[in-house]
Short mmCIF file of C-alpha atoms in Angstrom, two decimals:
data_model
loop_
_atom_site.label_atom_id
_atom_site.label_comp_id
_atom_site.label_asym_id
_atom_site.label_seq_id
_atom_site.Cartn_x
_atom_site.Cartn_y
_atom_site.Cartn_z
CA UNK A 1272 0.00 0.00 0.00
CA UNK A 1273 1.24 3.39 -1.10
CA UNK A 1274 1.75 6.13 1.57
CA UNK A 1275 -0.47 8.56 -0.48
CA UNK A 1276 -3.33 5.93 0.17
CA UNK A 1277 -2.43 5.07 3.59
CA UNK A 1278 -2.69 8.90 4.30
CA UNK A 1279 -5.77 9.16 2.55
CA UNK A 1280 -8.08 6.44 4.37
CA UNK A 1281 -6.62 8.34 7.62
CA UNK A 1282 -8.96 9.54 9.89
CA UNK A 1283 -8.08 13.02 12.07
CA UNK A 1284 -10.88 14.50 14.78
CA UNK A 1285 -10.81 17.57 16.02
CA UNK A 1286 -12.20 17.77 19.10
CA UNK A 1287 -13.61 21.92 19.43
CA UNK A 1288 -14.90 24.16 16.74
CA UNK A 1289 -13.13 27.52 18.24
CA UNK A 1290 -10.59 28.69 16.08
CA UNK A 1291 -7.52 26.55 17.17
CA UNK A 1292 -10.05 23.57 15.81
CA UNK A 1293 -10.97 25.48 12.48
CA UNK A 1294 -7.55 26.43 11.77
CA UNK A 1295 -6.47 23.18 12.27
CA UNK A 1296 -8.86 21.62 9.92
CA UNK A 1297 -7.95 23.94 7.48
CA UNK A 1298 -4.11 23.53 7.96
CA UNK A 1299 -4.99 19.89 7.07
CA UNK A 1300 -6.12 20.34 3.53
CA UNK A 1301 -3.91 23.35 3.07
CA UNK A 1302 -0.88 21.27 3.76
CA UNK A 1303 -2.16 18.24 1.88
CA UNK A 1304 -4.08 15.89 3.90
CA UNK A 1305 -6.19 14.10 2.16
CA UNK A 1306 -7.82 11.59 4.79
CA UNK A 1307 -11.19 12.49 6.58
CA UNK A 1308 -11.29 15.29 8.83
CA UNK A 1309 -14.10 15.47 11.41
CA UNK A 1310 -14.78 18.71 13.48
CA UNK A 1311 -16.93 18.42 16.33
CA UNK A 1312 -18.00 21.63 18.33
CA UNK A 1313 -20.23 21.86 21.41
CA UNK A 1314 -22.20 25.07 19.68
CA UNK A 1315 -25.16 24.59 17.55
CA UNK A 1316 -23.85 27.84 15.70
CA UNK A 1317 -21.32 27.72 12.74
CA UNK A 1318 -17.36 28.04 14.16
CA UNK A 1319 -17.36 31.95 14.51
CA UNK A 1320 -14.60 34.32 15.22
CA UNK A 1321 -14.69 35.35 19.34
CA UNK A 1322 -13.18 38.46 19.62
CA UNK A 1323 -16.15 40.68 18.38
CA UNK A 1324 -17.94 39.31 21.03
CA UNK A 1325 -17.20 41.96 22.93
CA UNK A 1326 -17.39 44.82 20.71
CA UNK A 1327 -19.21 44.83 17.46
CA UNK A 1328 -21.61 42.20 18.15
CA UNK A 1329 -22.31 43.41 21.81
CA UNK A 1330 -23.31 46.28 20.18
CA UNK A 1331 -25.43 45.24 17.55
CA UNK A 1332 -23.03 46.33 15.10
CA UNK A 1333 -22.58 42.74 14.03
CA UNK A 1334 -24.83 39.89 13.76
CA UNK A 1335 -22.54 37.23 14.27
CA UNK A 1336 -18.83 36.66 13.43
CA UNK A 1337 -18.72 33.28 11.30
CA UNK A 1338 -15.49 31.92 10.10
CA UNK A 1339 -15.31 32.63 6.41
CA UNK A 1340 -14.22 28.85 5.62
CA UNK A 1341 -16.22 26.73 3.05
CA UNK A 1342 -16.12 23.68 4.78
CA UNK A 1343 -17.82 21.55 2.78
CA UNK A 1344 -15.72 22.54 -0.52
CA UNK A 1345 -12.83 21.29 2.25
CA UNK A 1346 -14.17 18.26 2.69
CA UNK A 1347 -14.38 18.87 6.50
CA UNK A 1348 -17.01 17.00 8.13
CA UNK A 1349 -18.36 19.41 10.36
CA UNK A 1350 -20.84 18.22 13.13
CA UNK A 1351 -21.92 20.83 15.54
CA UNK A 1352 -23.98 21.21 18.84
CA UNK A 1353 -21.85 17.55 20.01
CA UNK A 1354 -20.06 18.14 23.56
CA UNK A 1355 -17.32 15.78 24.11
CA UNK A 1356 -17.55 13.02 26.53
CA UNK A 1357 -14.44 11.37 27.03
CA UNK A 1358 -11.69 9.97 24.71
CA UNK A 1359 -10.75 6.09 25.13
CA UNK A 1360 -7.09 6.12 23.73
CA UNK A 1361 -6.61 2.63 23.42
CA UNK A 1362 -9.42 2.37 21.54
CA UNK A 1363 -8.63 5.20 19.31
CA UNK A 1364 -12.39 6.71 20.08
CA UNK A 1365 -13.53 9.38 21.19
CA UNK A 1366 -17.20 9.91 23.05
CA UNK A 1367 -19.38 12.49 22.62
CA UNK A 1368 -23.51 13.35 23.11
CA UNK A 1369 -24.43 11.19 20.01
CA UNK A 1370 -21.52 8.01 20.20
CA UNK A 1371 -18.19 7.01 19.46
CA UNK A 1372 -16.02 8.61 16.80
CA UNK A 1373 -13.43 6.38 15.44
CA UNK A 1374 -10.16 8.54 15.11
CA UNK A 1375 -6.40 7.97 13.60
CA UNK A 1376 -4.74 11.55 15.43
CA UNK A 1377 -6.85 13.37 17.47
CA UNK A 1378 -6.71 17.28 17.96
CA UNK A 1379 -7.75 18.56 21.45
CA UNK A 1380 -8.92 21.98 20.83
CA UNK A 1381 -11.51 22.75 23.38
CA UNK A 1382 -10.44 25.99 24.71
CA UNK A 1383 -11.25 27.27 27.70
CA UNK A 1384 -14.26 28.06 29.78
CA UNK A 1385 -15.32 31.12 31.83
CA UNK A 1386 -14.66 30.70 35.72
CA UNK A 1387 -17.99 31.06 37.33
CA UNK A 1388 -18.64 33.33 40.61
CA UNK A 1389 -19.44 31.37 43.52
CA UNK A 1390 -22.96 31.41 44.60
CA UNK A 1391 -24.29 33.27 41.34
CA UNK A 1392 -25.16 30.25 39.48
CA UNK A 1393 -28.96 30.85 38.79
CA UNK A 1394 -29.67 34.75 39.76
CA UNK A 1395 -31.42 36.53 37.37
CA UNK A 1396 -29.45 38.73 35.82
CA UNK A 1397 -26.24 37.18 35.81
CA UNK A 1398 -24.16 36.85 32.73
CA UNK A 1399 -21.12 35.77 31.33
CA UNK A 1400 -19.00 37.06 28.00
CA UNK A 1401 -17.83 33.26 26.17
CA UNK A 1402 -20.61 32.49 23.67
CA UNK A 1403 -22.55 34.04 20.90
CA UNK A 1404 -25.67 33.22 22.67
CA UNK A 1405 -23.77 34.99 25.87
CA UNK A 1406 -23.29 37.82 23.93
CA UNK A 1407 -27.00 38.05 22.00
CA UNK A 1408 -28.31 37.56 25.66
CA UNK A 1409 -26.75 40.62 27.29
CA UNK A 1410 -27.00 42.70 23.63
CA UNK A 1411 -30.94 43.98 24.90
CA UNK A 1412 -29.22 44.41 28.42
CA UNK A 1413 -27.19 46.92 26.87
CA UNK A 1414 -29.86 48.25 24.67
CA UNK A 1415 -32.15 49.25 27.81
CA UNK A 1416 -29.56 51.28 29.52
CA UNK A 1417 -29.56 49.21 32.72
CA UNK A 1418 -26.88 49.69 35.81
CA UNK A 1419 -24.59 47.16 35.07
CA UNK A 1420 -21.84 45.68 37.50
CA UNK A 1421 -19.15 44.12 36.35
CA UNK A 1422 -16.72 41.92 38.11
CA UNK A 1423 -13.24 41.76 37.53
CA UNK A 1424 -11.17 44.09 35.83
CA UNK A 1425 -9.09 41.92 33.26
CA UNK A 1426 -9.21 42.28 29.80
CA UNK A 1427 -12.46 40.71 29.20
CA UNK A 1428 -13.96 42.94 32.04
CA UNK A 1429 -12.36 46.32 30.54
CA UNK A 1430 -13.59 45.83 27.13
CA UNK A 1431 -17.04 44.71 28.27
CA UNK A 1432 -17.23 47.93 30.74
CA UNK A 1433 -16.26 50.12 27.41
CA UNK A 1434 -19.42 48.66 25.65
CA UNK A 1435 -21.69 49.19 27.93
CA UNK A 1436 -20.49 52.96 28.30
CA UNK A 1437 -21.12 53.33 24.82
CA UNK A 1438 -24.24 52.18 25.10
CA UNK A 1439 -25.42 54.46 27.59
CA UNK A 1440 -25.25 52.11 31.07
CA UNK A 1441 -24.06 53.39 34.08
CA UNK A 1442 -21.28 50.83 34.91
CA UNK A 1443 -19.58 49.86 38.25
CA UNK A 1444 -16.38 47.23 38.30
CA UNK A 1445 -15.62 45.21 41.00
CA UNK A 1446 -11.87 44.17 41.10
CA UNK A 1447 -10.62 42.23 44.31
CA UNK A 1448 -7.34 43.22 43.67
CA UNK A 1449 -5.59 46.85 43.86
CA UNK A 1450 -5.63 47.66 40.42
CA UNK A 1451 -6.79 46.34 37.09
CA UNK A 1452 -5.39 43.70 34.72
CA UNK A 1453 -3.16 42.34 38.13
CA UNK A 1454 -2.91 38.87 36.92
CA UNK A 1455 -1.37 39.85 33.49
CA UNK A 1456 0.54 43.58 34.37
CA UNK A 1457 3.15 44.88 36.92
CA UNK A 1458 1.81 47.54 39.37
CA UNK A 1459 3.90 50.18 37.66
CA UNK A 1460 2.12 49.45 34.34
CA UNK A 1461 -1.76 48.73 35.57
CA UNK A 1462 -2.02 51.72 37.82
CA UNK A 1463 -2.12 54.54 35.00
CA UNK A 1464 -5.04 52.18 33.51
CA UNK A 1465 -7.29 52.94 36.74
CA UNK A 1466 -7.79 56.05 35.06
CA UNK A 1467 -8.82 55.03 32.15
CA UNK A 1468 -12.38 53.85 33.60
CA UNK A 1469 -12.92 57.21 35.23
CA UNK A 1470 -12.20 59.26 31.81
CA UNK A 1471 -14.87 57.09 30.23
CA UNK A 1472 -17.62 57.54 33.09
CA UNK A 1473 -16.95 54.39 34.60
CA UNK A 1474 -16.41 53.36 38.80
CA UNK A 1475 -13.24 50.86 39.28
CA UNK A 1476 -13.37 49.41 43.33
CA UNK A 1477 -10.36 48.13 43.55
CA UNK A 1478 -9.67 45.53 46.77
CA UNK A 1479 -13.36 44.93 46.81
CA UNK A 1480 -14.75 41.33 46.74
CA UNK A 1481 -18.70 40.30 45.97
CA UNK A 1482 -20.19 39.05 49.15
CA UNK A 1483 -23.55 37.80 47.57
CA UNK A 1484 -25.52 38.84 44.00
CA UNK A 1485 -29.28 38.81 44.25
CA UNK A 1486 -31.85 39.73 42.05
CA UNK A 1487 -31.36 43.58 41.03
CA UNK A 1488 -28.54 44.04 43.53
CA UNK A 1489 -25.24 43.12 44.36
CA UNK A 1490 -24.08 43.17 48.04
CA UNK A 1491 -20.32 44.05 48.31
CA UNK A 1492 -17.99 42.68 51.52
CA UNK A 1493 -17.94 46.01 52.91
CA UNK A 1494 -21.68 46.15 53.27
CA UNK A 1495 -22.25 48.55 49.81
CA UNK A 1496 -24.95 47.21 47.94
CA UNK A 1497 -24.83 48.15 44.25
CA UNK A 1498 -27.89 48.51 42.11
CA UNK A 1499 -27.50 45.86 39.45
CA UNK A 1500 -29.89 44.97 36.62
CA UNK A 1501 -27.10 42.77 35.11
CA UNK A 1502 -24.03 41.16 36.53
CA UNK A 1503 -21.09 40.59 33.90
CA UNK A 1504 -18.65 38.16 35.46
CA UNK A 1505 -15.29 38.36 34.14
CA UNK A 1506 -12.86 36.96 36.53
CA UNK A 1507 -10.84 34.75 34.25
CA UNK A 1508 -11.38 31.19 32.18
CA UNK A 1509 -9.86 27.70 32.81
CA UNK A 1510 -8.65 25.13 30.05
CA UNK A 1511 -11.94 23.48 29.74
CA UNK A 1512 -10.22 19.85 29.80
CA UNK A 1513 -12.64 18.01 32.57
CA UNK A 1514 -13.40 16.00 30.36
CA UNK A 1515 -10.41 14.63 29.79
CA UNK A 1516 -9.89 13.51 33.49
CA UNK A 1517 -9.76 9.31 33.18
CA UNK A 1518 -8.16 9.42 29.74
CA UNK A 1519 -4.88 8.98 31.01
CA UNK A 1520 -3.61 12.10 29.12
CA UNK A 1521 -1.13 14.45 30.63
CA UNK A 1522 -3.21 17.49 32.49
CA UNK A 1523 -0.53 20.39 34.14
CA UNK A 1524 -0.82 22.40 37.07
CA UNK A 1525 -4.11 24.47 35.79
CA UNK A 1526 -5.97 21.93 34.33
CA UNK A 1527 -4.46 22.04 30.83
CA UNK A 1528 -3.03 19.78 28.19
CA UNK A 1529 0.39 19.13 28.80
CA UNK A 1530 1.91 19.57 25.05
CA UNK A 1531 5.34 19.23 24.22
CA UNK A 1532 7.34 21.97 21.93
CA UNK A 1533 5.38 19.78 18.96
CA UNK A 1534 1.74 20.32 20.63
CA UNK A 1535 1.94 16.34 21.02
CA UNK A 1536 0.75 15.09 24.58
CA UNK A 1537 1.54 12.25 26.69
CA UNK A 1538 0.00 9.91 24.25
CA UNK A 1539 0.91 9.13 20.36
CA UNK A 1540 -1.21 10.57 17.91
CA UNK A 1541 -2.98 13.07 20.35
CA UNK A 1542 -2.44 16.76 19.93
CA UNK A 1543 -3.43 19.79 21.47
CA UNK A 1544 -3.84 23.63 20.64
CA UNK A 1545 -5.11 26.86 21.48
CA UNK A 1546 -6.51 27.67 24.94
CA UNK A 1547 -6.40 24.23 26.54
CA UNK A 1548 -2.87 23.18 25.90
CA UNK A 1549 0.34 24.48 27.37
CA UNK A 1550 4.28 24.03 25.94
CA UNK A 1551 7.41 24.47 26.83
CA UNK A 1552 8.77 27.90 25.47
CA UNK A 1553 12.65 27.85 24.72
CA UNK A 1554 12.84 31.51 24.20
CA UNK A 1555 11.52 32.04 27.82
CA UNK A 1556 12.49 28.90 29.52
CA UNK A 1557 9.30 27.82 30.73
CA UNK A 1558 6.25 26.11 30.20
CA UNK A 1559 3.46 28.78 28.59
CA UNK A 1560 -0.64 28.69 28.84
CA UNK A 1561 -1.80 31.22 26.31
CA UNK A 1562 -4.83 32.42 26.61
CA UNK A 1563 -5.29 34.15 23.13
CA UNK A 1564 -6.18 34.20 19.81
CA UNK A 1565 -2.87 34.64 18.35
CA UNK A 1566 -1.85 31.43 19.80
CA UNK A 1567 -4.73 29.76 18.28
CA UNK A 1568 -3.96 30.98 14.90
CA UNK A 1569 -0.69 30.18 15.02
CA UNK A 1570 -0.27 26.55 16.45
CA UNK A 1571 -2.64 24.88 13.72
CA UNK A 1572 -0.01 24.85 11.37
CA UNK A 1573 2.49 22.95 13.88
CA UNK A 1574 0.02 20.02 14.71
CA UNK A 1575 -1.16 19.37 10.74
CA UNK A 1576 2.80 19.18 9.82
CA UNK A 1577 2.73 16.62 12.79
CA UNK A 1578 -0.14 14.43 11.26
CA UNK A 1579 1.46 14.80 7.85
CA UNK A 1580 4.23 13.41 9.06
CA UNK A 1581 6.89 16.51 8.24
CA UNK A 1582 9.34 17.60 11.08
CA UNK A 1583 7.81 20.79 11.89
CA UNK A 1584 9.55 23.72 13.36
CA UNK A 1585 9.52 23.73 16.85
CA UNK A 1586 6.58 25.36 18.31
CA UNK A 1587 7.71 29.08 20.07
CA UNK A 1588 6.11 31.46 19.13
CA UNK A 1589 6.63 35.23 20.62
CA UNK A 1590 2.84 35.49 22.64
CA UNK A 1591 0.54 38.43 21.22
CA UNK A 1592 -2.61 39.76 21.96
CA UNK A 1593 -4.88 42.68 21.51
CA UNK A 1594 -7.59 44.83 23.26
CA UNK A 1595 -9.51 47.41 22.85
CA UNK A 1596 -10.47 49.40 25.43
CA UNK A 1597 -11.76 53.09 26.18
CA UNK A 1598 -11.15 54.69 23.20
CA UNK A 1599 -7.57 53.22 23.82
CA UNK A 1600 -5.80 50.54 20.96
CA UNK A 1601 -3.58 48.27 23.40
CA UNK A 1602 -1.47 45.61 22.13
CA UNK A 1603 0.77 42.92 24.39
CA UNK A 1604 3.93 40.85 22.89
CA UNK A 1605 6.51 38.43 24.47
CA UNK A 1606 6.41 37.41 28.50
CA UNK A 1607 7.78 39.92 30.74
CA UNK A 1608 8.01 37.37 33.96
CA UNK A 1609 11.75 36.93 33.78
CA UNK A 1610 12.29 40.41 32.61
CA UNK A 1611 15.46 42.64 34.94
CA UNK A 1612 14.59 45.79 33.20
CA UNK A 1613 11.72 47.98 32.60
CA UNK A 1614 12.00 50.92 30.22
CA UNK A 1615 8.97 53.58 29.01
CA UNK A 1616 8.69 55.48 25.69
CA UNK A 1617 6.19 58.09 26.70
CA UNK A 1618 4.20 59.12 29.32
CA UNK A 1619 2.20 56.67 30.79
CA UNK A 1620 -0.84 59.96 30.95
CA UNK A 1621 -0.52 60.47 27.77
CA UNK A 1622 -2.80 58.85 25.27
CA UNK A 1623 0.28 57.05 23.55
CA UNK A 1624 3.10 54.99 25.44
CA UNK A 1625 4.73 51.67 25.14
CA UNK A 1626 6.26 49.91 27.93
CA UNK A 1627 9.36 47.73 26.95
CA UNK A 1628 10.73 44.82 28.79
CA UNK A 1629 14.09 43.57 28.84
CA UNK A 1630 16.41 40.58 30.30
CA UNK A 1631 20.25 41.50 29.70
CA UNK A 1632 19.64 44.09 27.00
CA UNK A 1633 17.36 41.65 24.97
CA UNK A 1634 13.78 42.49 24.37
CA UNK A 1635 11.39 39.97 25.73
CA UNK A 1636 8.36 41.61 26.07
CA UNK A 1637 6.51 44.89 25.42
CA UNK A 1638 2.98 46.53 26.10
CA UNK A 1639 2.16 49.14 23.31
CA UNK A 1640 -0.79 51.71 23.91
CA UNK A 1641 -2.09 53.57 21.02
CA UNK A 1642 1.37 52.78 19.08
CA UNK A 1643 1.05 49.99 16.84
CA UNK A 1644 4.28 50.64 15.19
CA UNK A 1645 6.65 50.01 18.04
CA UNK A 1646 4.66 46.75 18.38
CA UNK A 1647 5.22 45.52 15.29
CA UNK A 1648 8.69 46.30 15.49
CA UNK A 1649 8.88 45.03 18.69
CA UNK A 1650 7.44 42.13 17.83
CA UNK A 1651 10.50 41.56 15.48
CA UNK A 1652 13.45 42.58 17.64
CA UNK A 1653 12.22 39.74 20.64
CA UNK A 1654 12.01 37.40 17.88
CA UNK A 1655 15.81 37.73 16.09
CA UNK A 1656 16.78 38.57 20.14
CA UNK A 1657 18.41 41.24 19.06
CA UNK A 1658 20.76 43.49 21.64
CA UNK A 1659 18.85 46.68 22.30
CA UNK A 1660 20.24 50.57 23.48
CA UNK A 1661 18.41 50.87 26.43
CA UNK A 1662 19.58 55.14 26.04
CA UNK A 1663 17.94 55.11 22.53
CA UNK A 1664 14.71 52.95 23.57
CA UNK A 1665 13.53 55.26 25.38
CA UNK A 1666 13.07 58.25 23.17
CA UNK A 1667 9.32 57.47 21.89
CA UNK A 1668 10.25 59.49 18.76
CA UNK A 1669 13.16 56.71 17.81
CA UNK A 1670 11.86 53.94 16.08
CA UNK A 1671 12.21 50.80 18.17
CA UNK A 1672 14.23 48.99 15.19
CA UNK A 1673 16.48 52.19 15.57
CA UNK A 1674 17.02 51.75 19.12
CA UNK A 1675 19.22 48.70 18.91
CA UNK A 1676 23.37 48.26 19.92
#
């Protein structure tokens, strides 16, 4: 038997319609693959896009944001509104809602799942920012001007609490912590964001925690109670990999996939990607969970080089993300953690400043507001590692790729 026709009576499931599944699938055929390719998603909707969630669609600027893939001219099997049950990797099957699918490589590509605030479940009025139907559920919320609370002030929170201003609502945030973004930002960095919510008409509590949510109101541990007639949670997601717990595949610290700098996982022929999968990053010397889209772009193309049996490039990449946030453009590249020096270009009260990160006089990370240009150069110079003037990097009228030894 010829190795074209062994590939092509292959059999590869993707387990999660998000777009680490999607771009998987269509890695697949783009690459060459010519076996079967199943992709099963939990939603009922067609694989959409999530980041307009919280902005265009929201708003009602956008009906929906639908991956522009023909999937049937792809021959990709698509079979939608099917949660995953379990996987049985000695059987090469995995379960879901309607039976056993029969797989050759797998693709775990479930993503992750919003953390829920204890005690909430059930109120009326309570709502979190995942789904399409989350977001066409809080869209008439918006539209009737209601007080809205929001809690947690992380990115999903922010960009949430700028939609609603523009829609009129008189918002509140809740943030247990001192400042905004603390789980992603040094102090130095998050503090001149506090402002930002005041500019836009917005109150930020910071170091205030959400003793109880009730119908219409939501009782603070200080004894404030807040007038609510909806309650955005937004206090972080988890791999959603439960149900992956007697599979006998490799879950880390946080509940995700435990990939290797191939996406591969403890067991042969089983990949993961996106949201619900960490690996090892060289660059940074430790083991990375992204939590963002870039991540899920990019790692499709690693796995369906895997499956086609090619020695792909090891997987590790330079992290990016985006948000958009009152009236403000900020982007995110690299992993500041093991930074030793932190420079700014600009005035962190200004409406344009980037904050650079560096370890030795390399570039490993850097947080760009309303300066897309240093980014993108940025994003470069961590790549190559290439030695940086730390005397030049700070004059924000220098063009990062100018500003190197």
């Amino acid at each position: 038997m010829s190795e074209q026709t062994t590939q092509s009576q292959r059999k590869v499931v993707v387990a999660g319609a998000g777009m680490a599944g999607v771009q998987t699938a269509v890695a697949l055929r783009e690459q060459g693959f010519t076996g079967t390719i199943t992709l099963i998603g939990a939603e009922p909707h067609q694989p959409y896009d999530r980041p307009p969630l919280s902005k265009a669609v929201l708003l009602g600027k956008a009906e929906g944001s639908a991956f522009d893939v023909d999937f049937e001219a792809l021959g990709i099997d698509l079979r939608l509104g099917r949660e995953v049950l379990g996987v049985r990797t000695a059987d090469r099957e995995l379960d879901t809602e309607a039976g056993p699918v029969p797989y050759d490589d797998l693709v775990l590509a479930t993503g992750a799942e919003p953390i829920r605030l204890p005690g909430a479940e059930g109120v009326p009025g309570v709502h979190l920012l995942r789904t399409l139907d989350d977001a066409e559920r809080l869209r008439p919320v918006l539209a009737r001007q209601h007080d809205i609370v929001v809690v947690g002030a992380g990115w999903i929170g922010a960009e949430f609490a700028t939609a609603a201003r523009e829609a009129g609502c008189a918002v509140t945030v809740v943030e247990a912590a001192d400042r905004p973004l603390a789980g992603a930002l040094p102090e130095e960095v998050a503090a001149p964001m506090a402002g930002w919510y005041e500019d836009s008409g917005a109150v930020l509590r910071t170091h205030t925690r959400v003793e109880r949510v009730e119908p219409g109101v939501v009782l603070l541990d200080d004894g404030t109670r807040l007038p609510a007639g909806a309650v955005v949670v937004g206090i972080g997601a988890r791999p959603a990999t439960a149900w992956l717990a007697d599979s006998g595949i490799e879950l880390g610290a946080y509940g995700e996939v435990v990939a290797d700098d191939h996406l591969r996982t403890s067991v042969p022929d089983v990949y993961a990607v996106g949201d619900c999968a960490s690996f090892p990053s060289g660059r940074y010397g430790e083991r990375l969970l992204v939590h963002h889209w870039d991540n899920a772009l990019q790692g499709p193309r690693t796995v369906a080089a895997n499956i086609l049996g090619e020695t792909p490039a090891v997987y590790d990449p330079v992290p990016y993300f985006w948000s958009e946030q009152f009236g403000r453009f900020v982007q995110y590249a690299g992993h500041h953690a093991a930074a030793d020096t932190t420079l700014w270009r600009g005035e962190p009260s200004g409406p344009a400043w980037t904050v650079c990160w560096l370890r030795r006089d390399r570039l490993v990370a850097l947080l760009a507001v309303g300066r897309p240009r240093d980014l993108a150069q940025g994003r470069r110079l961590i790549e190559s590692g290439t030695p940086m003037n730390a005397e030049l990097l700070t004059d924000p009228a220098r063009p990062l790729k100018a500003a190197t030894a």
